[in-house]
C-alpha cells in the first residue's frame, strides 16, 4: 500500500471517493437538474490543473494497483488560486444557481484555510478497504508533510452527524474549534477542527 500524489489517470476511482466524502453537499450544490451528474463533473475537474477538485490538490492511497483512499489539501494561497477556475467551471456547468449555492456553503458551513494551517478535505476510504487504518495513515502522512513544509496546524471541517470521522479526527489530536449551524434542512451542521503540529 502506497500514498502518492494523485494523477489524472486516477480520476474515475478517486472521484468516486471524493463524492463519498460529502454526497449530500455535492448533490445539493451541483444539482443534476441544472447540469451534469456530479461524478461526471468531478472527474472532469480532477483531470484539470486549476480547480479545487484537481488531482494536483489530492493524494491517493494505492493498494494492489487500485485507488482505495483520497485526501485533498490546501494552503490559504493555493485555495485562493482556485477561486476563478472554480467559479468559471461551476457557472459553465450549473449556472448562477450552482455558484450561489457553492459560495453560500463555503461562507457559512466550512472555513477557508488560515495562514498557518494546511486545510484537509475529501478524506474518504473505499468501503471494502475500511477498517484497516488507511484514513489514519493518510492523516499521519499529511501531519508530517505539513510540518516539514512549515505549517503549524492542520485544519478541517466535518459534518456533525459523521461520528466515525469525528472520532477519528479527535484520536489524531484535532480539537473542536467551532460549530457552524446549517442554513437549511438538507445540509448538515459542520464542525471546524484544528490540530497543532
GROMACS .gro file of C-alpha atoms in nm:
model
  197
    1UNK     CA    1   0.000   0.000   0.000
    2UNK     CA    2   0.145   0.337  -0.103
    3UNK     CA    3   0.045   0.700  -0.055
    4UNK     CA    4   0.130   0.918  -0.353
    5UNK     CA    5   0.027   1.237  -0.533
    6UNK     CA    6  -0.284   1.181  -0.742
    7UNK     CA    7  -0.260   1.179  -1.120
    8UNK     CA    8  -0.525   1.250  -1.380
    9UNK     CA    9  -0.540   0.877  -1.463
   10UNK     CA   10  -0.685   0.818  -1.114
   11UNK     CA   11  -0.991   1.031  -1.194
   12UNK     CA   12  -1.259   0.762  -1.202
   13UNK     CA   13  -1.178   0.586  -0.874
   14UNK     CA   14  -1.065   0.900  -0.691
   15UNK     CA   15  -1.379   1.094  -0.777
   16UNK     CA   16  -1.600   0.813  -0.651
   17UNK     CA   17  -1.423   0.863  -0.317
   18UNK     CA   18  -1.425   1.244  -0.330
   19UNK     CA   19  -1.801   1.223  -0.385
   20UNK     CA   20  -1.828   0.978  -0.093
   21UNK     CA   21  -1.667   1.239   0.135
   22UNK     CA   22  -1.975   1.463   0.113
   23UNK     CA   23  -2.255   1.331  -0.110
   24UNK     CA   24  -2.531   1.544   0.041
   25UNK     CA   25  -2.340   1.868  -0.016
   26UNK     CA   26  -2.229   1.766  -0.366
   27UNK     CA   27  -2.583   1.677  -0.472
   28UNK     CA   28  -2.719   1.998  -0.324
   29UNK     CA   29  -2.466   2.234  -0.484
   30UNK     CA   30  -2.417   2.051  -0.815
   31UNK     CA   31  -2.780   1.967  -0.875
   32UNK     CA   32  -2.826   1.750  -1.184
   33UNK     CA   33  -3.143   1.943  -1.269
   34UNK     CA   34  -2.914   2.228  -1.372
   35UNK     CA   35  -2.612   2.042  -1.510
   36UNK     CA   36  -2.423   1.715  -1.546
   37UNK     CA   37  -2.427   1.427  -1.300
   38UNK     CA   38  -2.200   1.518  -1.009
   39UNK     CA   39  -1.940   1.244  -1.054
   40UNK     CA   40  -1.902   1.328  -1.424
   41UNK     CA   41  -1.837   1.690  -1.328
   42UNK     CA   42  -1.587   1.589  -1.059
   43UNK     CA   43  -1.396   1.363  -1.297
   44UNK     CA   44  -1.369   1.646  -1.549
   45UNK     CA   45  -1.230   1.885  -1.288
   46UNK     CA   46  -0.999   1.622  -1.138
   47UNK     CA   47  -0.823   1.591  -1.474
   48UNK     CA   48  -0.762   1.968  -1.494
   49UNK     CA   49  -0.497   2.168  -1.311
   50UNK     CA   50  -0.662   2.479  -1.172
   51UNK     CA   51  -0.970   2.392  -0.967
   52UNK     CA   52  -1.001   2.275  -0.608
   53UNK     CA   53  -1.101   1.928  -0.731
   54UNK     CA   54  -0.787   1.889  -0.941
   55UNK     CA   55  -0.557   1.591  -0.895
   56UNK     CA   56  -0.286   1.845  -0.810
   57UNK     CA   57  -0.451   1.905  -0.473
   58UNK     CA   58  -0.501   1.540  -0.380
   59UNK     CA   59  -0.321   1.233  -0.255
   60UNK     CA   60  -0.433   0.881  -0.326
   61UNK     CA   61  -0.364   0.559  -0.143
   62UNK     CA   62  -0.293   0.271  -0.382
   63UNK     CA   63  -0.337  -0.092  -0.282
   64UNK     CA   64  -0.273  -0.364  -0.541
   65UNK     CA   65  -0.297  -0.108  -0.825
   66UNK     CA   66  -0.635   0.020  -0.700
   67UNK     CA   67  -0.714   0.363  -0.554
   68UNK     CA   68  -0.859   0.289  -0.211
   69UNK     CA   69  -0.850   0.634  -0.046
   70UNK     CA   70  -0.820   1.005  -0.116
   71UNK     CA   71  -0.721   1.315   0.075
   72UNK     CA   72  -0.717   1.674  -0.051
   73UNK     CA   73  -0.522   1.963   0.098
   74UNK     CA   74  -0.494   2.339   0.055
   75UNK     CA   75  -0.291   2.625   0.189
   76UNK     CA   76  -0.450   2.968   0.203
   77UNK     CA   77  -0.273   3.072  -0.116
   78UNK     CA   78  -0.345   2.753  -0.314
   79UNK     CA   79  -0.710   2.773  -0.215
   80UNK     CA   80  -0.731   3.133  -0.339
   81UNK     CA   81  -0.563   3.038  -0.666
   82UNK     CA   82  -0.850   2.801  -0.748
   83UNK     CA   83  -1.125   3.061  -0.699
   84UNK     CA   84  -1.170   3.186  -1.055
   85UNK     CA   85  -1.135   2.842  -1.214
   86UNK     CA   86  -1.391   2.704  -0.965
   87UNK     CA   87  -1.626   2.994  -1.034
   88UNK     CA   88  -1.598   2.956  -1.411
   89UNK     CA   89  -1.637   2.576  -1.413
   90UNK     CA   90  -1.939   2.578  -1.184
   91UNK     CA   91  -2.103   2.861  -1.378
   92UNK     CA   92  -2.047   2.690  -1.713
   93UNK     CA   93  -2.191   2.359  -1.591
   94UNK     CA   94  -2.456   2.460  -1.333
   95UNK     CA   95  -2.522   2.829  -1.394
   96UNK     CA   96  -2.575   3.101  -1.139
   97UNK     CA   97  -2.765   2.869  -0.902
   98UNK     CA   98  -2.460   2.647  -0.865
   99UNK     CA   99  -2.237   2.948  -0.798
  100UNK     CA  100  -2.468   3.092  -0.534
  101UNK     CA  101  -2.513   2.757  -0.359
  102UNK     CA  102  -2.138   2.690  -0.359
  103UNK     CA  103  -2.048   3.034  -0.228
  104UNK     CA  104  -2.305   3.016   0.050
  105UNK     CA  105  -2.182   2.670   0.152
  106UNK     CA  106  -1.820   2.789   0.167
  107UNK     CA  107  -1.910   3.106   0.354
  108UNK     CA  108  -2.145   2.959   0.614
  109UNK     CA  109  -2.058   2.592   0.670
  110UNK     CA  110  -1.686   2.546   0.605
  111UNK     CA  111  -1.387   2.759   0.695
  112UNK     CA  112  -1.122   2.864   0.440
  113UNK     CA  113  -0.758   2.782   0.518
  114UNK     CA  114  -0.574   3.017   0.753
  115UNK     CA  115  -0.220   3.145   0.702
  116UNK     CA  116  -0.063   2.891   0.937
  117UNK     CA  117  -0.290   2.593   0.855
  118UNK     CA  118  -0.290   2.325   0.592
  119UNK     CA  119  -0.656   2.251   0.531
  120UNK     CA  120  -0.758   1.888   0.470
  121UNK     CA  121  -1.063   1.781   0.272
  122UNK     CA  122  -1.216   1.498   0.065
  123UNK     CA  123  -1.093   1.233   0.310
  124UNK     CA  124  -1.250   0.904   0.207
  125UNK     CA  125  -1.173   0.533   0.206
  126UNK     CA  126  -1.336   0.279  -0.026
  127UNK     CA  127  -1.596   0.068   0.158
  128UNK     CA  128  -1.410  -0.259   0.101
  129UNK     CA  129  -1.087  -0.107   0.239
  130UNK     CA  130  -1.232   0.042   0.557
  131UNK     CA  131  -1.126  -0.081   0.899
  132UNK     CA  132  -0.759  -0.111   0.800
  133UNK     CA  133  -0.640   0.223   0.938
  134UNK     CA  134  -0.595   0.382   0.595
  135UNK     CA  135  -0.751   0.717   0.687
  136UNK     CA  136  -0.524   0.730   0.993
  137UNK     CA  137  -0.220   0.667   0.773
  138UNK     CA  138  -0.323   0.948   0.537
  139UNK     CA  139  -0.369   1.194   0.824
  140UNK     CA  140  -0.037   1.095   0.982
  141UNK     CA  141   0.135   1.129   0.645
  142UNK     CA  142  -0.008   1.479   0.597
  143UNK     CA  143   0.085   1.579   0.953
  144UNK     CA  144   0.449   1.502   0.879
  145UNK     CA  145   0.444   1.667   0.535
  146UNK     CA  146   0.271   1.980   0.666
  147UNK     CA  147   0.519   2.022   0.948
  148UNK     CA  148   0.812   1.973   0.709
  149UNK     CA  149   0.664   2.243   0.484
  150UNK     CA  150   0.640   2.494   0.769
  151UNK     CA  151   0.275   2.475   0.871
  152UNK     CA  152   0.196   2.493   1.241
  153UNK     CA  153  -0.155   2.344   1.221
  154UNK     CA  154  -0.384   2.119   1.023
  155UNK     CA  155  -0.750   2.213   0.990
  156UNK     CA  156  -1.063   2.052   0.850
  157UNK     CA  157  -1.442   2.056   0.857
  158UNK     CA  158  -1.660   1.753   0.922
  159UNK     CA  159  -2.035   1.703   0.917
  160UNK     CA  160  -2.161   1.692   1.275
  161UNK     CA  161  -2.354   1.371   1.204
  162UNK     CA  162  -2.041   1.192   1.084
  163UNK     CA  163  -1.948   1.046   1.424
  164UNK     CA  164  -1.700   0.795   1.284
  165UNK     CA  165  -1.493   1.065   1.112
  166UNK     CA  166  -1.524   1.299   1.411
  167UNK     CA  167  -1.390   1.031   1.645
  168UNK     CA  168  -1.103   0.958   1.404
  169UNK     CA  169  -1.000   1.324   1.397
  170UNK     CA  170  -1.024   1.356   1.775
  171UNK     CA  171  -0.800   1.050   1.809
  172UNK     CA  172  -0.540   1.227   1.592
  173UNK     CA  173  -0.530   1.530   1.817
  174UNK     CA  174  -0.775   1.757   1.634
  175UNK     CA  175  -0.973   1.988   1.862
  176UNK     CA  176  -1.319   2.126   1.801
  177UNK     CA  177  -1.292   2.500   1.739
  178UNK     CA  178  -1.645   2.589   1.629
  179UNK     CA  179  -1.975   2.453   1.503
  180UNK     CA  180  -2.145   2.607   1.201
  181UNK     CA  181  -2.520   2.553   1.204
  182UNK     CA  182  -2.679   2.462   0.873
  183UNK     CA  183  -2.895   2.719   0.697
  184UNK     CA  184  -3.139   2.461   0.555
  185UNK     CA  185  -3.285   2.114   0.622
  186UNK     CA  186  -3.072   1.941   0.357
  187UNK     CA  187  -2.718   2.017   0.469
  188UNK     CA  188  -2.567   1.904   0.798
  189UNK     CA  189  -2.419   2.124   1.067
  190UNK     CA  190  -2.040   2.130   1.029
  191UNK     CA  191  -1.765   2.118   1.291
  192UNK     CA  192  -1.443   2.309   1.230
  193UNK     CA  193  -1.136   2.143   1.385
  194UNK     CA  194  -0.766   2.220   1.417
  195UNK     CA  195  -0.462   2.020   1.516
  196UNK     CA  196  -0.138   2.176   1.639
  197UNK     CA  197   0.165   2.015   1.474
   0.00000   0.00000   0.00000
